[in-house]
mmCIF file with all atom_site columns, C-alpha atoms in Angstrom:
data_model
loop_
_atom_site.group_PDB
_atom_site.id
_atom_site.type_symbol
_atom_site.label_atom_id
_atom_site.label_alt_id
_atom_site.label_comp_id
_atom_site.label_asym_id
_atom_site.label_entity_id
_atom_site.label_seq_id
_atom_site.pdbx_PDB_ins_code
_atom_site.Cartn_x
_atom_site.Cartn_y
_atom_site.Cartn_z
_atom_site.occupancy
_atom_site.B_iso_or_equiv
_atom_site.pdbx_formal_charge
_atom_site.auth_seq_id
_atom_site.auth_comp_id
_atom_site.auth_asym_id
_atom_site.auth_atom_id
_atom_site.pdbx_PDB_model_num
ATOM 1   C CA . MET A 1 1   ? -148.875 -67.062 -31.339 1.00 0.00 ? 1   MET A CA 1
ATOM 2   C CA . GLU A 1 2   ? -149.471 -63.361 -30.625 1.00 0.00 ? 2   GLU A CA 1
ATOM 3   C CA . GLN A 1 3   ? -145.910 -62.978 -29.333 1.00 0.00 ? 3   GLN A CA 1
ATOM 4   C CA . LYS A 1 4   ? -144.506 -64.385 -32.592 1.00 0.00 ? 4   LYS A CA 1
ATOM 5   C CA . ASP A 1 5   ? -146.667 -62.018 -34.649 1.00 0.00 ? 5   ASP A CA 1
ATOM 6   C CA . TYR A 1 6   ? -145.444 -59.084 -32.555 1.00 0.00 ? 6   TYR A CA 1
ATOM 7   C CA . ILE A 1 7   ? -141.795 -60.028 -33.102 1.00 0.00 ? 7   ILE A CA 1
ATOM 8   C CA . LEU A 1 8   ? -142.337 -60.445 -36.841 1.00 0.00 ? 8   LEU A CA 1
ATOM 9   C CA . ARG A 1 9   ? -143.977 -57.008 -36.997 1.00 0.00 ? 9   ARG A CA 1
ATOM 10  C CA . GLU A 1 10  ? -141.051 -55.474 -35.087 1.00 0.00 ? 10  GLU A CA 1
ATOM 11  C CA . ILE A 1 11  ? -138.525 -57.085 -37.441 1.00 0.00 ? 11  ILE A CA 1
ATOM 12  C CA . GLU A 1 12  ? -140.439 -55.784 -40.434 1.00 0.00 ? 12  GLU A CA 1
ATOM 13  C CA . LYS A 1 13  ? -140.841 -52.317 -38.880 1.00 0.00 ? 13  LYS A CA 1
ATOM 14  C CA . ILE A 1 14  ? -137.129 -51.884 -38.147 1.00 0.00 ? 14  ILE A CA 1
ATOM 15  C CA . GLY A 1 15  ? -136.174 -53.088 -41.615 1.00 0.00 ? 15  GLY A CA 1
ATOM 16  C CA . LYS A 1 16  ? -138.580 -50.677 -43.283 1.00 0.00 ? 16  LYS A CA 1
ATOM 17  C CA . ILE A 1 17  ? -137.384 -47.730 -41.179 1.00 0.00 ? 17  ILE A CA 1
ATOM 18  C CA . ILE A 1 18  ? -133.704 -48.354 -41.922 1.00 0.00 ? 18  ILE A CA 1
ATOM 19  C CA . ILE A 1 19  ? -134.395 -48.782 -45.639 1.00 0.00 ? 19  ILE A CA 1
ATOM 20  C CA . ALA A 1 20  ? -136.518 -45.607 -45.713 1.00 0.00 ? 20  ALA A CA 1
ATOM 21  C CA . ILE A 1 21  ? -133.758 -43.662 -43.975 1.00 0.00 ? 21  ILE A CA 1
ATOM 22  C CA . GLN A 1 22  ? -131.167 -45.054 -46.364 1.00 0.00 ? 22  GLN A CA 1
ATOM 23  C CA . GLN A 1 23  ? -133.246 -44.150 -49.412 1.00 0.00 ? 23  GLN A CA 1
ATOM 24  C CA . LYS A 1 24  ? -133.913 -40.651 -48.140 1.00 0.00 ? 24  LYS A CA 1
ATOM 25  C CA . LEU A 1 25  ? -130.259 -40.039 -47.397 1.00 0.00 ? 25  LEU A CA 1
ATOM 26  C CA . PHE A 1 26  ? -128.791 -41.432 -50.608 1.00 0.00 ? 26  PHE A CA 1
ATOM 27  C CA . SER A 1 27  ? -131.548 -40.924 -53.166 1.00 0.00 ? 27  SER A CA 1
ATOM 28  C CA . GLY A 1 28  ? -130.250 -37.561 -54.375 1.00 0.00 ? 28  GLY A CA 1
ATOM 29  C CA . GLU A 1 29  ? -127.474 -37.673 -56.928 1.00 0.00 ? 29  GLU A CA 1
ATOM 30  C CA . GLY A 1 30  ? -124.438 -35.563 -56.105 1.00 0.00 ? 30  GLY A CA 1
ATOM 31  C CA . SER A 1 31  ? -125.501 -34.819 -52.543 1.00 0.00 ? 31  SER A CA 1
ATOM 32  C CA . SER A 1 32  ? -123.126 -32.441 -50.849 1.00 0.00 ? 32  SER A CA 1
ATOM 33  C CA . SER A 1 33  ? -121.242 -33.374 -47.706 1.00 0.00 ? 33  SER A CA 1
ATOM 34  C CA . ALA A 1 34  ? -123.087 -30.726 -45.673 1.00 0.00 ? 34  ALA A CA 1
ATOM 35  C CA . SER A 1 35  ? -126.435 -32.004 -46.944 1.00 0.00 ? 35  SER A CA 1
ATOM 36  C CA . ILE A 1 36  ? -125.571 -35.580 -45.998 1.00 0.00 ? 36  ILE A CA 1
ATOM 37  C CA . GLU A 1 37  ? -124.465 -34.442 -42.546 1.00 0.00 ? 37  GLU A CA 1
ATOM 38  C CA . ASN A 1 38  ? -127.718 -32.506 -41.987 1.00 0.00 ? 38  ASN A CA 1
ATOM 39  C CA . GLU A 1 39  ? -129.805 -35.426 -43.236 1.00 0.00 ? 39  GLU A CA 1
ATOM 40  C CA . THR A 1 40  ? -127.862 -37.812 -41.010 1.00 0.00 ? 40  THR A CA 1
ATOM 41  C CA . ILE A 1 41  ? -128.695 -35.719 -37.946 1.00 0.00 ? 41  ILE A CA 1
ATOM 42  C CA . ALA A 1 42  ? -132.390 -35.645 -38.861 1.00 0.00 ? 42  ALA A CA 1
ATOM 43  C CA . LEU A 1 43  ? -132.459 -39.346 -39.575 1.00 0.00 ? 43  LEU A CA 1
ATOM 44  C CA . LYS A 1 44  ? -130.733 -40.227 -36.282 1.00 0.00 ? 44  LYS A CA 1
ATOM 45  C CA . ALA A 1 45  ? -133.593 -38.425 -34.577 1.00 0.00 ? 45  ALA A CA 1
ATOM 46  C CA . LYS A 1 46  ? -136.132 -40.401 -36.630 1.00 0.00 ? 46  LYS A CA 1
ATOM 47  C CA . LEU A 1 47  ? -134.479 -43.699 -35.712 1.00 0.00 ? 47  LEU A CA 1
ATOM 48  C CA . LEU A 1 48  ? -134.556 -42.696 -32.051 1.00 0.00 ? 48  LEU A CA 1
ATOM 49  C CA . LYS A 1 49  ? -138.200 -41.614 -32.229 1.00 0.00 ? 49  LYS A CA 1
ATOM 50  C CA . GLU A 1 50  ? -139.540 -44.515 -34.305 1.00 0.00 ? 50  GLU A CA 1
ATOM 51  C CA . VAL A 1 51  ? -137.581 -47.449 -32.870 1.00 0.00 ? 51  VAL A CA 1
ATOM 52  C CA . ASP A 1 52  ? -135.979 -45.966 -29.733 1.00 0.00 ? 52  ASP A CA 1
ATOM 53  C CA . PHE A 1 53  ? -132.576 -46.813 -31.257 1.00 0.00 ? 53  PHE A CA 1
ATOM 54  C CA . ASP A 1 54  ? -129.935 -44.268 -30.226 1.00 0.00 ? 54  ASP A CA 1
ATOM 55  C CA . LEU A 1 55  ? -127.465 -44.343 -33.099 1.00 0.00 ? 55  LEU A CA 1
ATOM 56  C CA . GLU A 1 56  ? -125.159 -41.788 -31.488 1.00 0.00 ? 56  GLU A CA 1
ATOM 57  C CA . LYS A 1 57  ? -124.857 -43.904 -28.352 1.00 0.00 ? 57  LYS A CA 1
ATOM 58  C CA . PHE A 1 58  ? -124.525 -47.062 -30.454 1.00 0.00 ? 58  PHE A CA 1
ATOM 59  C CA . LEU A 1 59  ? -121.552 -45.618 -32.352 1.00 0.00 ? 59  LEU A CA 1
ATOM 60  C CA . GLN A 1 60  ? -119.633 -45.345 -29.067 1.00 0.00 ? 60  GLN A CA 1
ATOM 61  C CA . PHE A 1 61  ? -119.986 -49.019 -28.101 1.00 0.00 ? 61  PHE A CA 1
ATOM 62  C CA . ASP A 1 62  ? -117.334 -51.688 -28.530 1.00 0.00 ? 62  ASP A CA 1
ATOM 63  C CA . SER A 1 63  ? -118.242 -54.948 -30.263 1.00 0.00 ? 63  SER A CA 1
ATOM 64  C CA . GLU A 1 64  ? -119.573 -56.737 -27.180 1.00 0.00 ? 64  GLU A CA 1
ATOM 65  C CA . ALA A 1 65  ? -121.643 -53.759 -26.031 1.00 0.00 ? 65  ALA A CA 1
ATOM 66  C CA . SER A 1 66  ? -122.962 -53.308 -29.587 1.00 0.00 ? 66  SER A CA 1
ATOM 67  C CA . ASN A 1 67  ? -124.068 -56.926 -29.691 1.00 0.00 ? 67  ASN A CA 1
ATOM 68  C CA . ASP A 1 68  ? -125.775 -56.568 -26.291 1.00 0.00 ? 68  ASP A CA 1
ATOM 69  C CA . TYR A 1 69  ? -127.500 -53.352 -27.409 1.00 0.00 ? 69  TYR A CA 1
ATOM 70  C CA . LEU A 1 70  ? -128.808 -55.022 -30.578 1.00 0.00 ? 70  LEU A CA 1
ATOM 71  C CA . ASN A 1 71  ? -130.105 -57.933 -28.492 1.00 0.00 ? 71  ASN A CA 1
ATOM 72  C CA . CYS A 1 72  ? -132.299 -55.462 -26.568 1.00 0.00 ? 72  CYS A CA 1
ATOM 73  C CA . PHE A 1 73  ? -134.359 -54.936 -29.738 1.00 0.00 ? 73  PHE A CA 1
ATOM 74  C CA . LYS A 1 74  ? -136.565 -57.799 -30.813 1.00 0.00 ? 74  LYS A CA 1
ATOM 75  C CA . GLY A 1 75  ? -136.620 -56.549 -34.406 1.00 0.00 ? 75  GLY A CA 1
ATOM 76  C CA . PHE A 1 76  ? -132.914 -56.689 -35.164 1.00 0.00 ? 76  PHE A CA 1
ATOM 77  C CA . SER A 1 77  ? -132.623 -59.854 -37.198 1.00 0.00 ? 77  SER A CA 1
ATOM 78  C CA . ILE A 1 78  ? -129.451 -60.683 -39.118 1.00 0.00 ? 78  ILE A CA 1
ATOM 79  C CA . GLU A 1 79  ? -131.015 -59.139 -42.217 1.00 0.00 ? 79  GLU A CA 1
ATOM 80  C CA . ASN A 1 80  ? -131.782 -55.869 -40.406 1.00 0.00 ? 80  ASN A CA 1
ATOM 81  C CA . ILE A 1 81  ? -128.301 -55.731 -38.893 1.00 0.00 ? 81  ILE A CA 1
ATOM 82  C CA . GLU A 1 82  ? -126.883 -56.170 -42.387 1.00 0.00 ? 82  GLU A CA 1
ATOM 83  C CA . ILE A 1 83  ? -129.074 -53.340 -43.679 1.00 0.00 ? 83  ILE A CA 1
ATOM 84  C CA . LEU A 1 84  ? -127.855 -51.141 -40.807 1.00 0.00 ? 84  LEU A CA 1
ATOM 85  C CA . ALA A 1 85  ? -124.222 -52.073 -41.521 1.00 0.00 ? 85  ALA A CA 1
ATOM 86  C CA . GLY A 1 86  ? -124.681 -51.157 -45.183 1.00 0.00 ? 86  GLY A CA 1
ATOM 87  C CA . PHE A 1 87  ? -126.340 -47.890 -44.223 1.00 0.00 ? 87  PHE A CA 1
ATOM 88  C CA . LEU A 1 88  ? -123.482 -46.956 -41.875 1.00 0.00 ? 88  LEU A CA 1
ATOM 89  C CA . SER A 1 89  ? -120.844 -47.845 -44.447 1.00 0.00 ? 89  SER A CA 1
ATOM 90  C CA . GLN A 1 90  ? -122.608 -45.688 -47.050 1.00 0.00 ? 90  GLN A CA 1
ATOM 91  C CA . ILE A 1 91  ? -122.495 -42.759 -44.638 1.00 0.00 ? 91  ILE A CA 1
ATOM 92  C CA . GLY A 1 92  ? -118.838 -43.475 -43.916 1.00 0.00 ? 92  GLY A CA 1
ATOM 93  C CA . PHE A 1 93  ? -117.919 -43.604 -47.600 1.00 0.00 ? 93  PHE A CA 1
ATOM 94  C CA . SER A 1 94  ? -119.904 -40.501 -48.539 1.00 0.00 ? 94  SER A CA 1
ATOM 95  C CA . GLU A 1 95  ? -119.001 -38.187 -45.649 1.00 0.00 ? 95  GLU A CA 1
ATOM 96  C CA . LYS A 1 96  ? -115.734 -36.333 -45.785 1.00 0.00 ? 96  LYS A CA 1
ATOM 97  C CA . THR A 1 97  ? -115.517 -35.641 -42.068 1.00 0.00 ? 97  THR A CA 1
ATOM 98  C CA . ASP A 1 98  ? -113.780 -37.074 -39.038 1.00 0.00 ? 98  ASP A CA 1
ATOM 99  C CA . GLN A 1 99  ? -116.973 -39.031 -38.319 1.00 0.00 ? 99  GLN A CA 1
ATOM 100 C CA . SER A 1 100 ? -116.658 -41.118 -41.482 1.00 0.00 ? 100 SER A CA 1
ATOM 101 C CA . LYS A 1 101 ? -114.034 -43.374 -39.890 1.00 0.00 ? 101 LYS A CA 1
ATOM 102 C CA . LYS A 1 102 ? -116.348 -43.995 -36.932 1.00 0.00 ? 102 LYS A CA 1
ATOM 103 C CA . TYR A 1 103 ? -119.183 -45.029 -39.261 1.00 0.00 ? 103 TYR A CA 1
ATOM 104 C CA . LEU A 1 104 ? -116.911 -47.367 -41.221 1.00 0.00 ? 104 LEU A CA 1
ATOM 105 C CA . GLU A 1 105 ? -115.526 -48.948 -38.043 1.00 0.00 ? 105 GLU A CA 1
ATOM 106 C CA . LYS A 1 106 ? -119.035 -49.514 -36.673 1.00 0.00 ? 106 LYS A CA 1
ATOM 107 C CA . SER A 1 107 ? -120.134 -50.988 -39.995 1.00 0.00 ? 107 SER A CA 1
ATOM 108 C CA . LEU A 1 108 ? -117.188 -53.379 -39.933 1.00 0.00 ? 108 LEU A CA 1
ATOM 109 C CA . GLN A 1 109 ? -118.079 -54.293 -36.360 1.00 0.00 ? 109 GLN A CA 1
ATOM 110 C CA . LEU A 1 110 ? -121.650 -55.067 -37.410 1.00 0.00 ? 110 LEU A CA 1
ATOM 111 C CA . TYR A 1 111 ? -120.498 -57.256 -40.295 1.00 0.00 ? 111 TYR A CA 1
ATOM 112 C CA . GLU A 1 112 ? -118.328 -59.185 -37.832 1.00 0.00 ? 112 GLU A CA 1
ATOM 113 C CA . ILE A 1 113 ? -121.344 -59.640 -35.529 1.00 0.00 ? 113 ILE A CA 1
ATOM 114 C CA . ILE A 1 114 ? -123.337 -60.898 -38.511 1.00 0.00 ? 114 ILE A CA 1
ATOM 115 C CA . ASN A 1 115 ? -120.595 -63.391 -39.369 1.00 0.00 ? 115 ASN A CA 1
ATOM 116 C CA . LEU A 1 116 ? -120.713 -64.707 -35.801 1.00 0.00 ? 116 LEU A CA 1
ATOM 117 C CA . ARG A 1 117 ? -124.512 -65.002 -35.734 1.00 0.00 ? 117 ARG A CA 1
ATOM 118 C CA . SER A 1 118 ? -125.133 -66.190 -39.277 1.00 0.00 ? 118 SER A CA 1
ATOM 119 C CA . LYS A 1 119 ? -124.770 -69.751 -40.342 1.00 0.00 ? 119 LYS A CA 1
ATOM 120 C CA . THR A 1 120 ? -124.247 -68.802 -43.975 1.00 0.00 ? 120 THR A CA 1
ATOM 121 C CA . PHE A 1 121 ? -121.259 -67.399 -45.807 1.00 0.00 ? 121 PHE A CA 1
ATOM 122 C CA . SER A 1 122 ? -121.822 -64.438 -48.090 1.00 0.00 ? 122 SER A CA 1
ATOM 123 C CA . PHE A 1 123 ? -119.377 -63.366 -50.792 1.00 0.00 ? 123 PHE A CA 1
ATOM 124 C CA . ASP A 1 124 ? -121.182 -60.038 -51.008 1.00 0.00 ? 124 ASP A CA 1
ATOM 125 C CA . ARG A 1 125 ? -120.712 -59.460 -47.281 1.00 0.00 ? 125 ARG A CA 1
ATOM 126 C CA . GLU A 1 126 ? -117.031 -60.383 -47.492 1.00 0.00 ? 126 GLU A CA 1
ATOM 127 C CA . THR A 1 127 ? -116.572 -57.970 -50.404 1.00 0.00 ? 127 THR A CA 1
ATOM 128 C CA . LYS A 1 128 ? -118.111 -55.180 -48.351 1.00 0.00 ? 128 LYS A CA 1
ATOM 129 C CA . ILE A 1 129 ? -115.895 -56.035 -45.372 1.00 0.00 ? 129 ILE A CA 1
ATOM 130 C CA . GLN A 1 130 ? -112.810 -55.918 -47.601 1.00 0.00 ? 130 GLN A CA 1
ATOM 131 C CA . ALA A 1 131 ? -113.843 -52.535 -49.069 1.00 0.00 ? 131 ALA A CA 1
ATOM 132 C CA . ILE A 1 132 ? -114.275 -51.094 -45.570 1.00 0.00 ? 132 ILE A CA 1
ATOM 133 C CA . LYS A 1 133 ? -110.925 -52.480 -44.423 1.00 0.00 ? 133 LYS A CA 1
ATOM 134 C CA . ASN A 1 134 ? -109.256 -50.951 -47.478 1.00 0.00 ? 134 ASN A CA 1
ATOM 135 C CA . ALA A 1 135 ? -110.883 -47.584 -46.750 1.00 0.00 ? 135 ALA A CA 1
ATOM 136 C CA . LEU A 1 136 ? -109.715 -47.644 -43.151 1.00 0.00 ? 136 LEU A CA 1
#
């Protein structure tokens, strides 16, 4: 029973952290590219500190390694992976740097992992996948 409560708390914690980071990064209207880049750096550090999730390292992984890395964290449910994929795609669409393609590719990779793990079809997810493919 205690183990299940711990896992549920971890799932909730990771979801809240990703959503908080996403809101902080994209809450300002008309954020400049430099501002988004600086915020992204700060928020990568927060993700590493709070959850021990190294986003920079994660961006370098292929699909199989990404899936294995996510499996190391008890709190990465399908819902949290989808939140992370949305967060990465937002960064990719808003940044005007060479890194934006890397964020979009990783987001697409995460959506593909979700499709493999999930037993449900989502039109919203498919729309996001199509938008990312069009951007790439």
